[in-house]
Tab-separated table of C-alpha atoms and ligand atoms in Angstrom:
chain	number	residue	atom	x	y	z
A	886	UNK	CA	-2.469	33.619	7.407
A	887	UNK	CA	-0.863	30.743	9.462
A	888	UNK	CA	2.918	30.891	9.450
A	889	UNK	CA	5.252	27.981	10.008
A	890	UNK	CA	9.016	27.579	10.232
A	891	UNK	CA	10.748	24.315	9.397
A	892	UNK	CA	14.330	23.502	10.232
A	893	UNK	CA	16.070	20.819	8.178
A	894	UNK	CA	19.281	19.337	9.538
A	895	UNK	CA	20.897	16.798	7.257
A	896	UNK	CA	22.400	15.048	10.329
A	897	UNK	CA	18.897	14.280	11.651
A	898	UNK	CA	18.738	11.085	9.613
A	899	UNK	CA	15.901	8.659	10.352
A	900	UNK	CA	16.803	5.922	7.860
A	901	UNK	CA	17.394	5.374	4.164
A	902	UNK	CA	14.439	5.897	1.846
A	903	UNK	CA	13.122	2.344	1.332
A	904	UNK	CA	11.992	1.746	-2.217
A	905	UNK	CA	9.496	-0.760	-0.879
A	906	UNK	CA	7.652	2.078	0.858
A	907	UNK	CA	6.173	2.736	-2.576
A	908	UNK	CA	4.572	-0.668	-2.920
A	909	UNK	CA	1.007	-1.342	-3.926
A	910	UNK	CA	-1.520	-4.161	-3.853
A	911	UNK	CA	-3.342	-6.190	-6.515
A	912	UNK	CA	-6.172	-8.397	-5.270
A	913	UNK	CA	-8.532	-10.614	-7.219
A	914	UNK	CA	-11.364	-8.337	-6.211
A	915	UNK	CA	-13.937	-6.538	-8.347
A	916	UNK	CA	-12.297	-5.123	-11.452
A	917	UNK	CA	-8.742	-4.826	-10.133
A	918	UNK	CA	-7.401	-7.704	-12.223
A	919	UNK	CA	-10.165	-8.396	-14.778
A	920	UNK	CA	-10.864	-5.280	-16.932
A	921	UNK	CA	-8.295	-3.485	-14.745
A	922	UNK	CA	-4.912	-4.982	-15.552
A	923	UNK	CA	-6.178	-7.706	-17.802
A	924	UNK	CA	-8.601	-7.238	-20.706
A	925	UNK	CA	-7.592	-9.279	-23.776
A	926	UNK	CA	-10.192	-7.521	-25.961
A	927	UNK	CA	-8.935	-4.033	-25.128
A	928	UNK	CA	-7.251	-2.161	-28.022
A	929	UNK	CA	-4.089	-1.662	-25.948
A	930	UNK	CA	-3.806	-5.324	-24.807
A	931	UNK	CA	-0.541	-7.178	-25.330
A	932	UNK	CA	-0.292	-10.895	-26.267
A	933	UNK	CA	-0.853	-11.837	-22.626
A	934	UNK	CA	-4.063	-9.819	-22.540
A	935	UNK	CA	-2.641	-7.057	-20.339
A	936	UNK	CA	-3.714	-3.469	-20.935
A	937	UNK	CA	-0.615	-1.509	-21.892
A	938	UNK	CA	-2.303	1.813	-21.162
A	939	UNK	CA	-2.553	0.639	-17.537
A	940	UNK	CA	1.060	-0.608	-17.565
A	941	UNK	CA	2.170	2.887	-18.614
A	942	UNK	CA	0.229	4.494	-15.746
A	943	UNK	CA	1.582	1.991	-13.207
A	944	UNK	CA	5.130	2.856	-14.349
A	945	UNK	CA	4.361	6.546	-13.951
A	946	UNK	CA	2.888	5.867	-10.500
A	947	UNK	CA	6.261	4.476	-9.474
A	948	UNK	CA	4.933	1.576	-7.415
A	949	UNK	CA	7.649	-0.873	-6.403
A	950	UNK	CA	6.686	-4.054	-4.582
A	951	UNK	CA	3.208	-5.385	-5.343
A	952	UNK	CA	1.321	-7.600	-2.920
A	953	UNK	CA	-0.706	-10.332	-4.592
A	954	UNK	CA	-3.290	-12.057	-4.862
A	955	UNK	CA	-5.066	-10.777	-1.699
A	956	UNK	CA	-6.354	-9.596	0.706
A	957	UNK	CA	-9.411	-11.461	1.841
A	958	UNK	CA	-9.417	-13.325	-1.487
A	959	UNK	CA	-6.317	-15.337	-0.506
A	960	UNK	CA	-8.121	-17.069	2.355
A	961	UNK	CA	-10.214	-19.122	-0.089
A	962	UNK	CA	-7.615	-19.453	-2.818
A	963	UNK	CA	-6.076	-22.620	-4.219
A	964	UNK	CA	-3.004	-21.449	-6.078
A	965	UNK	CA	-2.904	-24.592	-8.213
A	966	UNK	CA	-6.168	-23.441	-9.925
A	967	UNK	CA	-4.373	-20.490	-11.456
A	968	UNK	CA	-1.463	-22.128	-13.241
A	969	UNK	CA	-1.164	-24.266	-16.378
A	970	UNK	CA	-3.238	-24.221	-19.536
A	971	UNK	CA	-5.857	-21.518	-19.228
A	972	UNK	CA	-8.627	-23.561	-20.769
A	973	UNK	CA	-8.248	-26.141	-18.036
A	974	UNK	CA	-8.381	-23.729	-15.108
A	975	UNK	CA	-11.483	-24.098	-12.955
A	976	UNK	CA	-14.011	-21.402	-12.183
A	977	UNK	CA	-14.374	-21.035	-8.419
A	978	UNK	CA	-16.586	-19.071	-6.049
A	979	UNK	CA	-14.737	-16.368	-4.102
A	980	UNK	CA	-16.557	-16.176	-0.794
A	981	UNK	CA	-14.687	-13.083	0.382
A	982	UNK	CA	-16.188	-10.860	-2.320
A	983	UNK	CA	-19.086	-13.088	-3.369
A	984	UNK	CA	-17.992	-13.310	-6.970
A	985	UNK	CA	-16.736	-15.791	-9.551
A	986	UNK	CA	-13.030	-16.295	-10.194
A	987	UNK	CA	-12.091	-17.527	-13.655
A	988	UNK	CA	-8.403	-18.032	-12.765
A	989	UNK	CA	-7.416	-16.687	-16.172
A	990	UNK	CA	-4.723	-14.641	-14.457
A	991	UNK	CA	-2.477	-16.494	-12.029
A	992	UNK	CA	1.035	-16.383	-10.669
A	993	UNK	CA	2.908	-16.869	-13.959
A	994	UNK	CA	0.884	-14.259	-15.892
A	995	UNK	CA	1.077	-11.799	-13.010
A	996	UNK	CA	4.845	-12.217	-12.799
A	997	UNK	CA	5.016	-11.362	-16.505
A	998	UNK	CA	2.897	-8.268	-15.894
A	999	UNK	CA	5.282	-7.241	-13.097
A	1000	UNK	CA	8.182	-7.457	-15.534
A	1001	UNK	CA	6.358	-4.953	-17.763
A	1002	UNK	CA	5.952	-2.543	-14.862
A	1003	UNK	CA	9.359	-3.188	-13.302
A	1004	UNK	CA	7.863	-4.143	-9.953
A	1005	UNK	CA	8.729	-6.764	-7.313
A	1006	UNK	CA	6.285	-9.553	-6.382
A	1007	UNK	CA	5.171	-10.014	-2.787
A	1008	UNK	CA	3.099	-13.174	-2.462
A	1009	UNK	CA	0.492	-14.152	0.152
A	1010	UNK	CA	-0.122	-17.768	1.059
A	1011	UNK	CA	-3.439	-19.140	2.289
A	1012	UNK	CA	-2.864	-19.907	5.949
A	1013	UNK	CA	-6.563	-19.596	6.793
A	1014	UNK	CA	-8.140	-22.546	4.985
A	1015	UNK	CA	-5.170	-24.535	3.729
A	1016	UNK	CA	-1.997	-25.458	5.451
A	1017	UNK	CA	1.769	-25.851	5.547
A	1018	UNK	CA	2.109	-28.193	2.564
A	1019	UNK	CA	0.218	-26.032	0.018
A	1020	UNK	CA	2.387	-23.076	1.135
A	1021	UNK	CA	5.531	-25.137	0.614
A	1022	UNK	CA	4.235	-26.333	-2.734
A	1023	UNK	CA	3.645	-22.761	-3.879
A	1024	UNK	CA	7.153	-21.817	-2.715
A	1025	UNK	CA	8.605	-24.744	-4.675
A	1026	UNK	CA	6.612	-23.853	-7.778
A	1027	UNK	CA	7.519	-20.175	-7.548
A	1028	UNK	CA	11.163	-20.293	-6.483
A	1029	UNK	CA	12.851	-23.644	-7.015
A	1030	UNK	CA	15.024	-23.481	-10.171
A	1031	UNK	CA	14.299	-26.943	-11.669
A	1032	UNK	CA	14.470	-30.701	-11.220
A	1033	UNK	CA	11.556	-31.131	-8.760
A	1034	UNK	CA	7.969	-31.938	-9.531
A	1035	UNK	CA	6.610	-28.421	-9.033
A	1036	UNK	CA	9.530	-26.475	-10.452
A	1037	UNK	CA	9.355	-28.701	-13.545
A	1038	UNK	CA	5.626	-28.071	-13.694
A	1039	UNK	CA	6.323	-24.294	-13.749
A	1040	UNK	CA	8.846	-24.852	-16.558
A	1041	UNK	CA	6.356	-26.993	-18.487
A	1042	UNK	CA	3.815	-24.193	-18.002
A	1043	UNK	CA	6.143	-21.853	-19.883
A	1044	UNK	CA	8.141	-20.149	-17.103
A	1045	UNK	CA	11.719	-21.474	-17.229
A	1046	UNK	CA	13.175	-19.022	-14.653
A	1047	UNK	CA	12.080	-19.124	-11.047
A	1048	UNK	CA	10.144	-16.097	-9.850
A	1049	UNK	CA	12.488	-15.777	-6.862
A	1050	UNK	CA	9.905	-14.151	-4.635
A	1051	UNK	CA	11.514	-12.737	-1.501
A	1052	UNK	CA	8.571	-11.351	0.544
A	1053	UNK	CA	5.749	-13.691	1.616
A	1054	UNK	CA	2.669	-12.874	3.685
A	1055	UNK	CA	1.431	-15.571	6.049
A	1056	UNK	CA	-2.266	-15.106	5.328
A	1057	UNK	CA	-4.279	-11.914	5.581
A	1058	UNK	CA	-6.176	-10.158	8.393
A	1059	UNK	CA	-6.572	-13.357	10.370
A	1060	UNK	CA	-8.168	-11.505	13.308
A	1061	UNK	CA	-11.167	-10.324	11.235
A	1062	UNK	CA	-14.460	-12.162	11.593
A	1063	UNK	CA	-15.058	-11.417	7.912
A	1064	UNK	CA	-12.007	-13.522	6.973
A	1065	UNK	CA	-12.736	-17.006	5.690
A	1066	UNK	CA	-11.170	-19.191	8.386
A	1067	UNK	CA	-10.350	-16.360	10.857
A	1068	UNK	CA	-8.572	-17.468	14.009
A	1069	UNK	CA	-7.750	-16.436	17.555
A	1070	UNK	CA	-4.274	-14.970	18.105
A	1071	UNK	CA	-3.162	-18.192	19.800
A	1072	UNK	CA	-4.296	-20.390	16.960
A	1073	UNK	CA	-2.951	-18.143	14.252
A	1074	UNK	CA	0.374	-17.594	16.097
A	1075	UNK	CA	0.925	-21.360	16.237
A	1076	UNK	CA	0.077	-22.132	12.629
A	1077	UNK	CA	1.932	-19.065	11.347
A	1078	UNK	CA	5.079	-20.124	13.307
A	1079	UNK	CA	4.958	-23.627	11.898
A	1080	UNK	CA	4.339	-22.401	8.347
A	1081	UNK	CA	7.134	-19.834	8.602
A	1082	UNK	CA	9.590	-22.331	10.072
A	1083	UNK	CA	8.864	-24.792	7.262
A	1084	UNK	CA	9.196	-22.134	4.573
A	1085	UNK	CA	12.553	-21.075	5.990
A	1086	UNK	CA	13.715	-24.697	5.942
A	1087	UNK	CA	13.339	-24.396	2.173
A	1088	UNK	CA	14.986	-20.947	1.998
A	1089	UNK	CA	16.326	-19.283	5.113
A	1090	UNK	CA	16.618	-15.897	3.382
A	1091	UNK	CA	12.877	-15.486	2.699
A	1092	UNK	CA	11.291	-12.354	4.242
A	1093	UNK	CA	8.143	-13.427	5.993
A	1094	UNK	CA	5.286	-11.168	7.089
A	1095	UNK	CA	3.031	-12.308	9.921
A	1096	UNK	CA	-0.437	-10.770	10.181
A	1097	UNK	CA	-0.872	-7.972	12.699
A	1098	UNK	CA	-4.316	-6.649	13.502
A	1099	UNK	CA	-6.541	-5.718	10.574
A	1100	UNK	CA	-6.800	-2.243	12.112
A	1101	UNK	CA	-5.946	-0.366	15.277
A	1102	UNK	CA	-9.649	-0.172	16.067
A	1103	UNK	CA	-9.968	-3.929	16.506
A	1104	UNK	CA	-10.850	-4.896	20.123
A	1105	UNK	CA	-7.861	-7.284	20.169
A	1106	UNK	CA	-5.380	-4.721	18.824
A	1107	UNK	CA	-2.118	-4.843	20.756
A	1108	UNK	CA	-2.817	-8.172	22.440
A	1109	UNK	CA	-3.056	-9.757	18.981
A	1110	UNK	CA	0.400	-8.474	17.949
A	1111	UNK	CA	1.885	-9.532	21.281
A	1112	UNK	CA	0.499	-13.050	21.259
A	1113	UNK	CA	1.168	-13.684	17.548
A	1114	UNK	CA	4.735	-12.426	17.899
A	1115	UNK	CA	5.349	-14.488	21.049
A	1116	UNK	CA	4.774	-17.523	18.831
A	1117	UNK	CA	6.415	-16.349	15.634
A	1118	UNK	CA	9.213	-13.956	16.662
A	1119	UNK	CA	12.089	-16.168	15.711
A	1120	UNK	CA	10.625	-17.217	12.393
A	1121	UNK	CA	9.316	-14.005	10.825
A	1122	UNK	CA	10.762	-10.670	9.733
A	1123	UNK	CA	7.768	-8.356	9.541
A	1124	UNK	CA	4.439	-7.798	11.237
A	1125	UNK	CA	1.733	-6.264	9.086
A	1126	UNK	CA	-0.263	-3.093	9.717
A	1127	UNK	CA	-3.458	-2.165	7.812
A	1128	UNK	CA	-5.204	1.208	8.048
A	1129	UNK	CA	-7.915	2.881	6.019
A	1130	UNK	CA	-9.139	6.415	6.643
A	1131	UNK	CA	-12.165	8.399	5.520
A	1132	UNK	CA	-13.996	11.631	6.288
A	1133	UNK	CA	-16.815	11.001	8.744
A	1134	UNK	CA	-19.914	13.216	8.959
A	1135	UNK	CA	-18.358	16.212	7.246
A	1136	UNK	CA	-15.511	16.486	9.769
A	1137	UNK	CA	-12.815	17.430	7.307
A	1138	UNK	CA	-10.486	18.746	10.003
A	1139	UNK	CA	-10.224	15.356	11.649
A	1140	UNK	CA	-9.888	13.561	8.308
A	1141	UNK	CA	-6.963	15.796	7.286
A	1142	UNK	CA	-5.208	14.778	10.531
A	1143	UNK	CA	-5.524	11.024	9.781
A	1144	UNK	CA	-1.760	10.626	9.729
A	1145	UNK	CA	-1.696	11.440	13.456
A	1146	UNK	CA	-3.518	8.124	13.940
A	1147	UNK	CA	-1.124	6.323	11.602
A	1148	UNK	CA	1.802	7.658	13.625
A	1149	UNK	CA	0.273	6.359	16.843
A	1150	UNK	CA	-0.524	3.009	15.211
A	1151	UNK	CA	3.062	2.516	14.010
A	1152	UNK	CA	4.556	3.556	17.354
A	1153	UNK	CA	2.276	1.127	19.206
A	1154	UNK	CA	3.094	-1.832	16.979
A	1155	UNK	CA	6.852	-1.085	17.165
A	1156	UNK	CA	6.590	-0.881	20.983
A	1157	UNK	CA	4.705	-4.162	21.142
A	1158	UNK	CA	7.151	-5.947	18.847
A	1159	UNK	CA	10.121	-4.634	20.838
A	1160	UNK	CA	8.414	-5.636	24.091
A	1161	UNK	CA	8.204	-9.241	22.832
A	1162	UNK	CA	11.769	-9.065	21.558
A	1163	UNK	CA	13.087	-7.806	24.896
A	1164	UNK	CA	11.189	-10.476	26.768
A	1165	UNK	CA	12.812	-13.069	24.518
A	1166	UNK	CA	16.231	-11.458	25.048
A	1167	UNK	CA	16.432	-11.304	21.272
A	1168	UNK	CA	18.737	-9.031	19.309
A	1169	UNK	CA	16.470	-9.299	16.332
A	1170	UNK	CA	14.081	-6.438	15.393
A	1171	UNK	CA	10.793	-7.041	13.678
A	1172	UNK	CA	9.996	-4.503	10.974
A	1173	UNK	CA	6.572	-3.333	9.868
A	1174	UNK	CA	5.076	-4.176	6.516
A	1175	UNK	CA	2.288	-1.576	6.235
A	1176	UNK	CA	0.757	-3.663	3.519
A	1177	UNK	CA	-2.662	-2.058	3.281
A	1178	UNK	CA	-3.161	1.695	3.620
A	1179	UNK	CA	-5.347	4.212	1.851
A	1180	UNK	CA	-8.432	6.335	2.036
A	1181	UNK	CA	-11.506	4.086	1.747
A	1182	UNK	CA	-15.154	5.133	2.175
A	1183	UNK	CA	-15.852	1.810	3.888
A	1184	UNK	CA	-18.709	3.113	6.043
A	1185	UNK	CA	-20.619	4.179	2.921
A	1186	UNK	CA	-19.960	0.823	1.250
A	1187	UNK	CA	-21.131	-1.044	4.335
A	1188	UNK	CA	-24.300	1.054	4.575
A	1189	UNK	CA	-25.112	0.951	0.895
A	1190	UNK	CA	-27.090	-1.742	-0.858
A	1191	UNK	CA	-23.929	-2.679	-2.734
A	1192	UNK	CA	-24.249	-6.285	-1.649
A	1193	UNK	CA	-23.629	-8.950	-4.255
A	1194	UNK	CA	-26.491	-11.377	-4.280
A	1195	UNK	CA	-25.544	-12.969	-7.571
A	1196	UNK	CA	-22.325	-14.782	-8.443
A	1197	UNK	CA	-20.754	-12.587	-11.080
A	1198	UNK	CA	-17.330	-12.233	-12.725
A	1199	UNK	CA	-15.432	-9.038	-11.838
A	1200	UNK	CA	-18.360	-6.975	-10.593
A	1201	UNK	CA	-17.857	-3.270	-9.941
A	1202	UNK	CA	-16.897	-3.220	-6.278
A	1203	UNK	CA	-15.275	-0.607	-4.024
A	1204	UNK	CA	-14.703	1.816	-6.900
A	1205	UNK	CA	-14.168	4.863	-4.718
A	1206	UNK	CA	-13.745	8.189	-6.526
A	1207	UNK	CA	-11.182	10.312	-4.806
A	1208	UNK	CA	-11.288	14.034	-4.116
A	1209	UNK	CA	-8.572	16.650	-3.621
A	1210	UNK	CA	-8.956	16.305	0.148
A	1211	UNK	CA	-8.501	12.523	-0.174
A	1212	UNK	CA	-5.298	13.089	-2.146
A	1213	UNK	CA	-3.960	15.477	0.501
A	1214	UNK	CA	-4.562	12.759	3.145
A	1215	UNK	CA	-2.915	10.091	0.949
A	1216	UNK	CA	0.108	12.355	0.418
A	1217	UNK	CA	0.263	12.949	4.170
A	1218	UNK	CA	-0.009	9.234	5.028
A	1219	UNK	CA	2.891	8.581	2.669
A	1220	UNK	CA	4.910	11.260	4.460
A	1221	UNK	CA	4.189	9.448	7.723
A	1222	UNK	CA	5.385	6.149	6.293
A	1223	UNK	CA	8.581	7.833	5.161
A	1224	UNK	CA	9.059	9.352	8.596
A	1225	UNK	CA	8.962	5.817	10.028
A	1226	UNK	CA	11.424	4.374	7.522
A	1227	UNK	CA	13.559	3.057	10.400
A	1228	UNK	CA	10.910	0.408	11.115
A	1229	UNK	CA	8.368	0.614	8.288
A	1230	UNK	CA	10.497	-0.846	5.566
A	1231	UNK	CA	7.749	-2.029	3.237
A	1232	UNK	CA	4.254	-0.658	2.498
A	1233	UNK	CA	1.475	-1.232	-0.013
A	1234	UNK	CA	-1.055	1.338	-1.136
A	1235	UNK	CA	-4.304	-0.671	-1.285
A	1236	UNK	CA	-5.079	-1.087	-4.070
A	1237	UNK	CA	-3.733	-0.371	-7.558
A	1238	UNK	CA	-6.449	-0.388	-10.189
A	1239	UNK	CA	-10.216	0.245	-9.941
A	1240	UNK	CA	-10.647	-1.070	-6.421
A	1241	UNK	CA	-9.942	1.869	-3.960
A	1242	UNK	CA	-7.241	2.722	-6.430
A	1243	UNK	CA	-5.171	5.537	-7.882
A	1244	UNK	CA	-5.807	4.230	-11.413
A	1245	UNK	CA	-9.258	3.717	-12.970
A	1246	UNK	CA	-10.251	1.993	-16.202
A	1247	UNK	CA	-13.301	1.594	-18.286
A	1248	UNK	CA	-13.780	-1.718	-20.135
A	1249	UNK	CA	-12.939	-1.077	-23.763
A	1250	UNK	CA	-12.265	2.540	-22.816
A	1251	UNK	CA	-9.670	4.775	-21.224
A	1252	UNK	CA	-7.508	4.494	-18.122
A	1253	UNK	CA	-7.032	7.584	-15.975
A	1254	UNK	CA	-5.363	9.002	-12.868
A	1255	UNK	CA	-7.396	9.593	-9.717
A	1256	UNK	CA	-6.404	12.577	-7.539
A	1257	UNK	CA	-4.530	10.230	-5.195
A	1258	UNK	CA	-2.270	9.150	-8.054
A	1259	UNK	CA	-0.354	12.415	-7.932
A	1260	UNK	CA	1.093	12.606	-4.395
A	1261	UNK	CA	2.088	8.956	-4.686
A	1262	UNK	CA	3.815	9.219	-8.052
A	1263	UNK	CA	5.557	12.498	-7.249
A	1264	UNK	CA	6.813	11.289	-3.878
A	1265	UNK	CA	8.020	8.015	-5.400
A	1266	UNK	CA	9.917	9.941	-8.040
A	1267	UNK	CA	11.479	12.598	-5.814
A	1268	UNK	CA	12.262	10.813	-2.530
A	1269	UNK	CA	15.757	9.417	-2.497
A	1270	UNK	CA	18.785	8.958	-0.243
A	1271	UNK	CA	17.908	9.370	3.433
A	1272	UNK	CA	14.821	10.510	5.246
A	1273	UNK	CA	15.480	13.382	7.631
A	1274	UNK	CA	13.339	14.504	10.525
A	1275	UNK	CA	12.232	18.127	10.231
A	1276	UNK	CA	11.645	20.339	13.242
A	1277	UNK	CA	8.291	21.965	12.590
A	1278	UNK	CA	7.130	25.082	14.395
A	1279	UNK	CA	3.499	25.594	13.323
A	1280	UNK	CA	0.145	26.435	14.856
A	1281	UNK	CA	-2.099	23.531	15.919
A	1282	UNK	CA	-5.850	22.960	15.765
A	1283	UNK	CA	-8.236	20.766	17.701
A	1284	UNK	CA	-9.736	17.669	16.049
A	1285	UNK	CA	-12.616	15.534	17.303
A	1286	UNK	CA	-10.948	12.276	16.350
A	1287	UNK	CA	-7.221	12.784	16.732
A	1288	UNK	CA	-6.791	15.515	19.406
A	1289	UNK	CA	-4.534	18.492	18.738
A	1290	UNK	CA	-2.884	18.368	15.314
A	1291	UNK	CA	-0.301	20.574	13.611
A	1292	UNK	CA	-1.720	22.703	10.800
A	1293	UNK	CA	1.433	21.951	8.806
A	1294	UNK	CA	3.119	18.591	8.404
A	1295	UNK	CA	6.390	17.889	6.577
A	1296	UNK	CA	9.111	15.391	5.852
A	1297	UNK	CA	12.315	15.685	3.792
A	1298	UNK	CA	14.715	13.416	2.004
A	1299	UNK	CA	18.353	14.146	1.120
A	1300	UNK	CA	20.618	12.503	-1.420
A	1301	UNK	CA	24.090	13.363	-2.619
A	1302	UNK	CA	23.044	15.931	-5.162
A	1303	UNK	CA	19.397	16.512	-4.506
A	1304	UNK	CA	16.789	16.890	-1.743
A	1305	UNK	CA	13.036	16.925	-1.547
A	1306	UNK	CA	10.568	18.382	0.930
A	1307	UNK	CA	6.961	17.191	1.173
A	1308	UNK	CA	4.378	19.363	2.930
A	1309	UNK	CA	0.687	19.550	3.725
A	1310	UNK	CA	-1.410	22.478	4.868
A	1311	UNK	CA	-4.402	21.166	6.801
A	1312	UNK	CA	-5.974	24.568	7.277
A	1313	UNK	CA	-9.516	24.498	5.839
A	1314	UNK	CA	-9.635	28.112	4.795
A	1315	UNK	CA	-6.277	29.903	4.944
A	1316	UNK	CA	-3.108	29.642	2.889
A	1317	UNK	CA	0.013	29.148	4.994
A	1318	UNK	CA	3.319	30.981	4.660
A	1319	UNK	CA	6.249	28.613	5.246
A	1320	UNK	CA	9.931	29.302	5.680
A	1321	UNK	CA	12.304	26.359	5.531
A	1322	UNK	CA	15.868	26.608	6.665
A	1323	UNK	CA	17.737	24.403	4.165
A	1324	UNK	CA	21.236	25.700	4.848
A	1325	UNK	CA	22.528	22.341	6.103
A	1326	UNK	CA	21.425	20.674	2.832
A	1327	UNK	CA	23.672	22.899	0.805
A	1328	UNK	CA	20.931	23.295	-1.783
A	1329	UNK	CA	21.278	26.153	-4.177
A	1330	UNK	CA	18.110	26.107	-6.198
A	1331	UNK	CA	14.559	24.802	-6.481
A	1332	UNK	CA	14.184	22.512	-9.454
A	1333	UNK	CA	10.509	21.739	-9.037
A	1334	UNK	CA	7.680	22.907	-6.774
A	1335	UNK	CA	4.220	21.439	-7.282
A	1336	UNK	CA	1.037	21.742	-5.283
A	1337	UNK	CA	-2.228	19.793	-5.350
A	1338	UNK	CA	-5.100	21.981	-4.260
A	1339	UNK	CA	-8.413	23.217	-5.580
A	1340	UNK	CA	-11.044	25.798	-4.685
A	1341	UNK	CA	-13.384	22.799	-4.492
A	1342	UNK	CA	-11.700	20.330	-2.124
A	1343	UNK	CA	-14.183	17.681	-3.204
A	1344	UNK	CA	-13.313	17.976	-6.900
A	1345	UNK	CA	-12.553	14.560	-8.523
A	1346	UNK	CA	-11.353	13.034	-11.751
A	1347	UNK	CA	-14.028	10.957	-13.414
A	1348	UNK	CA	-14.572	9.090	-16.684
A	1349	UNK	CA	-16.360	12.176	-18.034
A	1350	UNK	CA	-13.728	14.625	-16.746
A	1351	UNK	CA	-10.470	12.731	-16.370
A	1352	UNK	CA	-8.194	15.780	-15.979
A	1353	UNK	CA	-10.328	17.900	-13.661
A	1354	UNK	CA	-7.709	17.723	-10.884
A	1355	UNK	CA	-3.910	17.747	-11.343
A	1356	UNK	CA	-0.991	19.301	-9.493
A	1357	UNK	CA	0.275	22.630	-10.727
A	1358	UNK	CA	3.538	24.539	-10.349
A	1359	UNK	CA	3.779	26.476	-7.113
A	1360	UNK	CA	5.345	29.691	-8.322
A	1361	UNK	CA	5.574	31.184	-4.811
A	1362	UNK	CA	8.655	29.009	-3.968
A	1363	UNK	CA	11.874	31.018	-3.663
A	1364	UNK	CA	15.260	30.078	-2.235
A	1365	UNK	CA	17.727	32.734	-1.093
A	1366	UNK	CA	20.625	32.479	1.393
A	1367	UNK	CA	19.559	28.978	2.433
A	1368	UNK	CA	16.004	30.092	3.275
A	1369	UNK	CA	13.206	28.581	1.246
A	1370	UNK	CA	9.861	30.316	1.361
A	1371	UNK	CA	6.616	29.029	-0.082
A	1372	UNK	CA	2.910	29.648	0.280
A	1373	UNK	CA	0.696	26.612	0.643
A	1374	UNK	CA	-3.002	26.942	-0.274
A	1375	UNK	CA	-5.617	25.637	2.187
A	1376	UNK	CA	-6.120	21.833	2.116
A	1377	UNK	CA	-3.098	21.194	-0.039
A	1378	UNK	CA	-0.195	18.807	-0.597
A	1379	UNK	CA	3.120	20.115	-1.956
A	1380	UNK	CA	6.460	18.684	-3.116
A	1381	UNK	CA	9.603	20.734	-3.558
A	1382	UNK	CA	12.720	19.375	-5.252
A	1383	UNK	CA	16.084	21.007	-4.565
A	1384	UNK	CA	19.458	20.642	-6.222
B	167	AHR	O1	-8.234	-3.894	0.331
B	167	AHR	C1	-9.547	-4.374	0.484
B	167	AHR	C2	-9.639	-5.346	1.649
B	167	AHR	O2	-9.407	-4.689	2.841
B	167	AHR	C3	-8.648	-6.472	1.649
B	167	AHR	O3	-9.027	-7.599	0.921
B	167	AHR	C4	-8.642	-6.860	3.095
B	167	AHR	O4	-7.380	-7.385	3.468
B	167	AHR	C5	-8.962	-5.601	3.836
B	167	AHR	O5	-9.966	-5.781	4.766
């Protein structure tokens, strides 16, 4: 049985836990909005047409900031289409996902939905195919209190209070050839700088996110960040990172070590941003908005015949069903984001409902939790105070994709009266025996210890079997004389709460 020892020192503080780490993402894509969040005919729908069964699950998930309305969708979007009387809103083609957009849900409705869930809005503007003025118009409509054409239009549309959106994305994945209106780094850097500067003339306290590479595998990765930041450094606050992982060709060992790649990705983008900052002799630091991350079986989608040839409303698209192994990876990626809380100060699990999502719905039917729901909701609930860096002594194993990886990974958070430790065991076959030195935390007892694992690592929750996978109490956890011991099953994710 692999053994590991973890040392927790409450002075080894990385940064405060950022509530925005637990953000998510709602795109007008497939059934995320329509028949996901919004289904007026559903028995649980409120007066706005929003499914309250989904609202309850989103609250339980504990997602904080929600990025909206895309994604690739935003690069063909005219925000004006989605406000005002619903019967007058135009139907448009969405080229990104080859589907029809009815515009029945727009900014004002989505903001009301966010109030139900208690989440913060993070808005993306269309830099790709529009320009500075439409971005400024959206900002005026969303945030100006009253007495101007667009703020008064918002009021006339039934929203008297401004939405007061703080975080704004300057487009989406502008390096990707799949993006409507994609650009070179030079072209995007220039237009992003001008758009950002203009938006800050309206409100200097906005928090602006410039697009980084759409993935670390892009041929322009690194150079893209450098060039874009050379243009935008003084005007923006964040650079975005996007990363999706999947198991390739049955190589579960590599897949379970995906967070090694995320670590490297974050370190590289931080180094690039700081390089630009130093060259500019700037005291300012650019943070990372990791505003798309998840497991996504993209290769299978690309290879399948799932190509939309017709123009349809809300087709079933990218409805990945997640396994126990996928949930272990999601839990581990979230641990990595926490460990980088000094520079990753906002993140968005992509996405929230139906589309590569922790929550699934059936039109007219139930809503349920995917396996990936659990590590996210439990971490969001238990992580508080400050993130501390654990010292992990554990065996390693070789992976084809990510080199040598630790069998055990961990991160911890400490607050005044409570602490939490999050762990994964990446061993494919063996349970692991862990001892954790928690003396410096002053913790006296374990209040909760839960593990997500299953004899079948590919077990999933489905419409027919919605509760097949759920975390269960880990009864092996004991704490005596400041030493916590616990056994972790193979391919598992665990959370321990201490008081
Ligand atoms: O989240 C799905 C898609 O992935 C988003 O629209 C896009 O930004 C990314 O490529």
